[in-house]
Amino acid sequence: DSGVTQTPKHLITATGQRVTLRCSPRSGDLSVYWYQQSLDQGLQFLIQYYNGEERAKGNILERFSAQQFPDLHSELNLSSLELGDSALYFCASSPTLNTGELFFGEGSRLTVL
Amino acid sequence: DQQVKQNSPSLSVQEGRISILNCDYTNSMFDYFLWYKKYPAEGPTFLISISSIKDKNEDGRFTVFLNKSAKHLSLHIVPSQPGDSAVYFCAASARSYGGSQGNLIFGKGTKLSVKP
């Protein structure tokens, strides 16, 4: 158990819909990251927050947005969903900004039909 | 265009023998490399890392080798155990160039099977 909690674990929705994925980082971790893993792909970095502020952006679509709240939990919002958005979405956390040693949650599997 | 490549999707090894997982990268700005292990239905877990100022880092049964001139790194597991059966991801970042260290570029992974 990494200490990172992601909900929901599974989500099935239709094209055009909007969903919110939630992440609670490990206790004390200030940095939260979102990664996407599509079928047969490696994990792709989406976005990073540190203590409530956006710190780095990867290949995140404009239809996607995220935020980190004062209690440090984070949400990833995916809108106008397309079939290609079906993927495993991982949240990870770390205690500091400058480390690649991330603690990953179990992921949220999104299926868009 | 993949910046981190793991060209072997799978590898099968006998218990007790050495497992060698390979990874190639193309971006010269990468200066920090990591290996993560992933079991089914779990998130990846950090295994070992190496900075570009080193060519080897060892942690118990796990050793990572870095060949900067060849832009190649490898993970050696000796001796291999059935519990090592998992998907192994190679990752890289360019922390010295303003990149966040958590902004990792991952390979597609190699599935290791260790046979008893």
mmCIF file of C-alpha atoms in Angstrom:
data_model
loop_
_atom_site.group_PDB
_atom_site.id
_atom_site.type_symbol
_atom_site.label_atom_id
_atom_site.label_comp_id
_atom_site.label_asym_id
_atom_site.label_seq_id
_atom_site.Cartn_x
_atom_site.Cartn_y
_atom_site.Cartn_z
ATOM 1 C CA ASP A 1 0.000 0.000 0.000
ATOM 2 C CA SER A 2 1.630 3.225 -1.227
ATOM 3 C CA GLY A 3 -0.596 5.458 0.895
ATOM 4 C CA VAL A 4 -1.967 7.196 -2.190
ATOM 5 C CA THR A 5 -5.715 6.738 -2.595
ATOM 6 C CA GLN A 6 -7.524 7.107 -5.897
ATOM 7 C CA THR A 7 -11.256 7.025 -6.502
ATOM 8 C CA PRO A 8 -13.090 5.666 -8.330
ATOM 9 C CA LYS A 9 -11.163 2.524 -9.223
ATOM 10 C CA HIS A 10 -13.319 1.915 -12.293
ATOM 11 C CA LEU A 11 -15.519 4.240 -14.285
ATOM 12 C CA ILE A 12 -17.557 3.597 -17.424
ATOM 13 C CA THR A 13 -19.099 6.509 -19.245
ATOM 14 C CA ALA A 14 -20.192 7.667 -22.681
ATOM 15 C CA THR A 15 -18.562 9.928 -25.226
ATOM 16 C CA GLY A 16 -19.170 13.598 -24.617
ATOM 17 C CA GLN A 17 -19.514 13.177 -20.876
ATOM 18 C CA ARG A 18 -17.424 14.677 -18.080
ATOM 19 C CA VAL A 19 -15.816 12.813 -15.182
ATOM 20 C CA THR A 20 -13.767 13.717 -12.133
ATOM 21 C CA LEU A 21 -11.013 11.528 -10.746
ATOM 22 C CA ARG A 22 -9.911 12.085 -7.198
ATOM 23 C CA CYS A 23 -6.576 11.548 -5.498
ATOM 24 C CA SER A 24 -5.500 11.729 -1.859
ATOM 25 C CA PRO A 25 -1.722 11.858 -1.568
ATOM 26 C CA ARG A 26 0.344 10.205 1.122
ATOM 27 C CA SER A 27 0.178 11.989 4.433
ATOM 28 C CA GLY A 28 2.652 14.870 4.380
ATOM 29 C CA ASP A 29 3.327 14.771 0.642
ATOM 30 C CA LEU A 30 2.973 18.193 -0.941
ATOM 31 C CA SER A 31 3.493 17.258 -4.574
ATOM 32 C CA VAL A 32 0.883 15.480 -6.671
ATOM 33 C CA TYR A 33 1.292 14.179 -10.211
ATOM 34 C CA TRP A 34 -1.161 12.791 -12.751
ATOM 35 C CA TYR A 35 -0.139 10.226 -15.341
ATOM 36 C CA GLN A 36 -2.112 8.523 -18.101
ATOM 37 C CA GLN A 37 -1.456 4.997 -19.296
ATOM 38 C CA SER A 38 -3.240 4.076 -22.501
ATOM 39 C CA LEU A 39 -3.308 0.549 -23.907
ATOM 40 C CA ASP A 40 0.210 -0.732 -24.636
ATOM 41 C CA GLN A 41 1.713 2.636 -23.758
ATOM 42 C CA GLY A 42 4.041 3.758 -21.070
ATOM 43 C CA LEU A 43 2.873 6.215 -18.496
ATOM 44 C CA GLN A 44 2.530 9.722 -19.865
ATOM 45 C CA PHE A 45 2.959 12.700 -17.575
ATOM 46 C CA LEU A 46 -0.030 15.025 -17.522
ATOM 47 C CA ILE A 47 0.417 17.602 -14.802
ATOM 48 C CA GLN A 48 2.059 18.310 -11.440
ATOM 49 C CA TYR A 49 0.922 20.347 -8.470
ATOM 50 C CA TYR A 50 2.931 21.380 -5.470
ATOM 51 C CA ASN A 51 1.241 22.732 -2.362
ATOM 52 C CA GLY A 52 -1.741 23.914 -4.355
ATOM 53 C CA GLU A 53 0.098 25.444 -7.275
ATOM 54 C CA GLU A 54 0.588 24.047 -10.762
ATOM 55 C CA ARG A 55 4.283 23.374 -11.272
ATOM 56 C CA ALA A 56 4.647 21.462 -14.517
ATOM 57 C CA LYS A 57 2.513 20.481 -17.453
ATOM 58 C CA GLY A 58 2.986 17.608 -19.811
ATOM 59 C CA ASN A 59 0.885 16.398 -22.713
ATOM 60 C CA ILE A 60 -2.400 17.282 -21.091
ATOM 61 C CA LEU A 61 -5.284 17.977 -23.430
ATOM 62 C CA GLU A 62 -7.193 21.255 -23.145
ATOM 63 C CA ARG A 63 -10.303 19.198 -22.357
ATOM 64 C CA PHE A 64 -8.567 18.034 -19.197
ATOM 65 C CA SER A 65 -7.945 20.130 -16.122
ATOM 66 C CA ALA A 66 -6.739 19.527 -12.612
ATOM 67 C CA GLN A 67 -6.379 21.241 -9.298
ATOM 68 C CA GLN A 68 -4.954 20.654 -5.870
ATOM 69 C CA PHE A 69 -7.003 21.770 -2.901
ATOM 70 C CA PRO A 70 -5.842 23.257 0.426
ATOM 71 C CA ASP A 71 -6.071 19.823 2.059
ATOM 72 C CA LEU A 72 -3.667 18.663 -0.699
ATOM 73 C CA HIS A 73 -6.027 16.240 -2.376
ATOM 74 C CA SER A 74 -6.229 16.627 -6.125
ATOM 75 C CA GLU A 75 -8.855 16.180 -8.790
ATOM 76 C CA LEU A 76 -8.439 15.536 -12.504
ATOM 77 C CA ASN A 77 -11.396 16.656 -14.596
ATOM 78 C CA LEU A 78 -11.887 15.111 -18.022
ATOM 79 C CA SER A 79 -14.559 16.644 -20.245
ATOM 80 C CA SER A 80 -16.033 16.077 -23.713
ATOM 81 C CA LEU A 81 -14.772 12.537 -23.427
ATOM 82 C CA GLU A 82 -13.706 10.648 -26.513
ATOM 83 C CA LEU A 83 -13.124 6.929 -27.056
ATOM 84 C CA GLY A 84 -9.379 7.548 -27.048
ATOM 85 C CA ASP A 85 -9.520 8.875 -23.505
ATOM 86 C CA SER A 86 -10.083 5.340 -22.257
ATOM 87 C CA ALA A 87 -7.030 4.654 -20.127
ATOM 88 C CA LEU A 88 -5.658 4.034 -16.669
ATOM 89 C CA TYR A 89 -5.099 7.316 -14.849
ATOM 90 C CA PHE A 90 -2.523 7.253 -12.083
ATOM 91 C CA CYS A 91 -1.989 9.750 -9.362
ATOM 92 C CA ALA A 92 1.358 9.892 -7.603
ATOM 93 C CA SER A 93 2.721 11.941 -4.756
ATOM 94 C CA SER A 94 6.077 12.851 -3.297
ATOM 95 C CA PRO A 95 7.142 14.762 -0.208
ATOM 96 C CA THR A 96 9.173 17.333 -2.091
ATOM 97 C CA LEU A 97 9.296 18.985 -5.459
ATOM 98 C CA ASN A 98 12.628 17.647 -6.549
ATOM 99 C CA THR A 99 12.452 13.914 -6.614
ATOM 100 C CA GLY A 100 11.643 11.309 -9.197
ATOM 101 C CA GLU A 101 10.830 8.785 -6.499
ATOM 102 C CA LEU A 102 7.088 8.917 -6.706
ATOM 103 C CA PHE A 103 4.480 6.960 -4.784
ATOM 104 C CA PHE A 104 1.718 5.851 -7.116
ATOM 105 C CA GLY A 105 -1.866 5.029 -6.376
ATOM 106 C CA GLU A 106 -3.563 1.974 -7.856
ATOM 107 C CA GLY A 107 -5.064 4.008 -10.662
ATOM 108 C CA SER A 108 -8.528 4.820 -11.950
ATOM 109 C CA ARG A 109 -9.556 2.859 -15.030
ATOM 110 C CA LEU A 110 -11.724 4.953 -17.319
ATOM 111 C CA THR A 111 -13.688 3.324 -20.108
ATOM 112 C CA VAL A 112 -15.429 5.589 -22.618
ATOM 113 C CA LEU A 113 -18.088 3.860 -24.711
ATOM 114 C CA ASP B 1 8.538 9.834 -31.077
ATOM 115 C CA GLN B 2 9.569 7.772 -28.067
ATOM 116 C CA GLN B 3 12.346 9.316 -26.020
ATOM 117 C CA VAL B 4 12.647 6.269 -23.758
ATOM 118 C CA LYS B 5 12.513 2.861 -25.390
ATOM 119 C CA GLN B 6 12.288 -0.596 -23.931
ATOM 120 C CA ASN B 7 12.575 -2.785 -26.974
ATOM 121 C CA SER B 8 11.822 -6.095 -25.276
ATOM 122 C CA PRO B 9 8.149 -6.377 -24.343
ATOM 123 C CA SER B 10 8.826 -9.522 -22.354
ATOM 124 C CA LEU B 11 11.616 -11.545 -20.782
ATOM 125 C CA SER B 12 11.557 -14.997 -19.231
ATOM 126 C CA VAL B 13 14.272 -16.116 -16.798
ATOM 127 C CA GLN B 14 14.857 -19.130 -14.597
ATOM 128 C CA GLU B 15 14.815 -18.616 -10.841
ATOM 129 C CA GLY B 16 18.309 -17.984 -9.483
ATOM 130 C CA ARG B 17 19.664 -16.680 -12.782
ATOM 131 C CA ILE B 18 20.341 -13.099 -13.763
ATOM 132 C CA SER B 19 17.635 -10.911 -15.311
ATOM 133 C CA ILE B 20 18.839 -8.084 -17.538
ATOM 134 C CA LEU B 21 16.339 -5.468 -18.613
ATOM 135 C CA ASN B 22 17.412 -2.882 -21.148
ATOM 136 C CA CYS B 23 16.422 0.680 -21.888
ATOM 137 C CA ASP B 24 17.548 3.187 -24.514
ATOM 138 C CA TYR B 25 16.959 6.919 -24.594
ATOM 139 C CA THR B 26 17.355 9.575 -27.225
ATOM 140 C CA ASN B 27 17.268 12.879 -25.333
ATOM 141 C CA SER B 28 20.755 14.054 -24.338
ATOM 142 C CA MET B 29 19.266 16.332 -21.698
ATOM 143 C CA PHE B 30 18.133 13.390 -19.585
ATOM 144 C CA ASP B 31 20.295 13.270 -16.492
ATOM 145 C CA TYR B 32 18.339 11.171 -14.038
ATOM 146 C CA PHE B 33 17.068 7.674 -14.631
ATOM 147 C CA LEU B 34 14.808 5.405 -12.644
ATOM 148 C CA TRP B 35 13.314 1.939 -12.727
ATOM 149 C CA TYR B 36 9.818 1.229 -11.496
ATOM 150 C CA LYS B 37 8.190 -2.147 -10.968
ATOM 151 C CA LYS B 38 4.496 -2.769 -11.455
ATOM 152 C CA TYR B 39 2.375 -5.717 -10.371
ATOM 153 C CA PRO B 40 -1.099 -6.250 -11.879
ATOM 154 C CA ALA B 41 -3.828 -4.070 -10.378
ATOM 155 C CA GLU B 42 -1.267 -2.005 -8.494
ATOM 156 C CA GLY B 43 0.466 1.275 -9.185
ATOM 157 C CA PRO B 44 4.144 1.374 -10.140
ATOM 158 C CA THR B 45 6.609 1.275 -7.258
ATOM 159 C CA PHE B 46 10.030 2.895 -7.301
ATOM 160 C CA LEU B 47 12.898 0.423 -7.488
ATOM 161 C CA ILE B 48 16.210 2.154 -8.086
ATOM 162 C CA SER B 49 17.625 5.308 -9.677
ATOM 163 C CA ILE B 50 20.869 6.632 -11.090
ATOM 164 C CA SER B 51 22.199 10.084 -11.780
ATOM 165 C CA SER B 52 24.075 10.774 -14.995
ATOM 166 C CA ILE B 53 27.249 11.504 -13.009
ATOM 167 C CA LYS B 54 27.429 7.818 -12.112
ATOM 168 C CA ASP B 55 27.678 4.710 -14.231
ATOM 169 C CA LYS B 56 26.463 2.211 -11.669
ATOM 170 C CA ASN B 57 24.167 2.100 -8.686
ATOM 171 C CA GLU B 58 23.517 -0.967 -6.582
ATOM 172 C CA ASP B 59 20.785 -1.796 -4.086
ATOM 173 C CA GLY B 60 20.746 -5.365 -2.868
ATOM 174 C CA ARG B 61 19.910 -7.686 -5.733
ATOM 175 C CA PHE B 62 19.272 -4.768 -8.075
ATOM 176 C CA THR B 63 21.965 -2.908 -10.013
ATOM 177 C CA VAL B 64 21.449 -0.235 -12.634
ATOM 178 C CA PHE B 65 24.160 0.488 -15.191
ATOM 179 C CA LEU B 66 24.292 3.661 -17.256
ATOM 180 C CA ASN B 67 26.239 4.061 -20.495
ATOM 181 C CA LYS B 68 25.852 7.707 -21.441
ATOM 182 C CA SER B 69 27.776 7.512 -24.671
ATOM 183 C CA ALA B 70 25.444 4.783 -25.894
ATOM 184 C CA LYS B 71 22.398 6.402 -24.250
ATOM 185 C CA HIS B 72 21.643 3.041 -22.709
ATOM 186 C CA LEU B 73 20.838 1.783 -19.261
ATOM 187 C CA SER B 74 20.169 -1.650 -17.907
ATOM 188 C CA LEU B 75 18.751 -3.177 -14.774
ATOM 189 C CA HIS B 76 20.333 -6.358 -13.454
ATOM 190 C CA ILE B 77 18.520 -8.542 -10.961
ATOM 191 C CA VAL B 78 20.686 -11.210 -9.337
ATOM 192 C CA PRO B 79 19.523 -13.734 -8.331
ATOM 193 C CA SER B 80 16.080 -13.551 -9.875
ATOM 194 C CA GLN B 81 13.155 -14.706 -7.758
ATOM 195 C CA PRO B 82 9.593 -15.636 -8.738
ATOM 196 C CA GLY B 83 8.372 -12.601 -6.764
ATOM 197 C CA ASP B 84 10.284 -10.396 -9.195
ATOM 198 C CA SER B 85 7.781 -11.294 -11.916
ATOM 199 C CA ALA B 86 6.259 -7.940 -12.859
ATOM 200 C CA VAL B 87 6.351 -5.238 -15.494
ATOM 201 C CA TYR B 88 9.450 -3.063 -15.246
ATOM 202 C CA PHE B 89 9.380 0.511 -16.489
ATOM 203 C CA CYS B 90 12.406 2.589 -17.278
ATOM 204 C CA ALA B 91 11.972 6.347 -16.757
ATOM 205 C CA ALA B 92 14.045 9.467 -17.285
ATOM 206 C CA SER B 93 13.959 13.155 -16.464
ATOM 207 C CA ALA B 94 15.966 16.273 -17.277
ATOM 208 C CA ARG B 95 16.192 17.834 -13.838
ATOM 209 C CA SER B 96 19.280 19.934 -14.472
ATOM 210 C CA TYR B 97 17.576 21.724 -17.327
ATOM 211 C CA GLY B 98 14.682 23.061 -15.367
ATOM 212 C CA GLY B 99 12.629 19.940 -15.688
ATOM 213 C CA SER B 100 10.739 18.808 -12.674
ATOM 214 C CA GLN B 101 12.165 15.559 -11.404
ATOM 215 C CA GLY B 102 8.689 14.146 -11.125
ATOM 216 C CA ASN B 103 8.025 14.863 -14.778
ATOM 217 C CA LEU B 104 9.183 11.458 -15.849
ATOM 218 C CA ILE B 105 9.304 10.080 -19.373
ATOM 219 C CA PHE B 106 8.488 6.391 -19.192
ATOM 220 C CA GLY B 107 9.217 3.527 -21.527
ATOM 221 C CA LYS B 108 6.451 1.071 -22.419
ATOM 222 C CA GLY B 109 7.721 -1.536 -19.999
ATOM 223 C CA THR B 110 9.151 -5.048 -20.077
ATOM 224 C CA LYS B 111 7.211 -7.916 -18.568
ATOM 225 C CA LEU B 112 9.569 -10.141 -16.594
ATOM 226 C CA SER B 113 8.585 -13.702 -15.798
ATOM 227 C CA VAL B 114 10.785 -15.630 -13.393
ATOM 228 C CA LYS B 115 10.137 -19.368 -13.601
ATOM 229 C CA PRO B 116 10.611 -21.534 -10.489
#
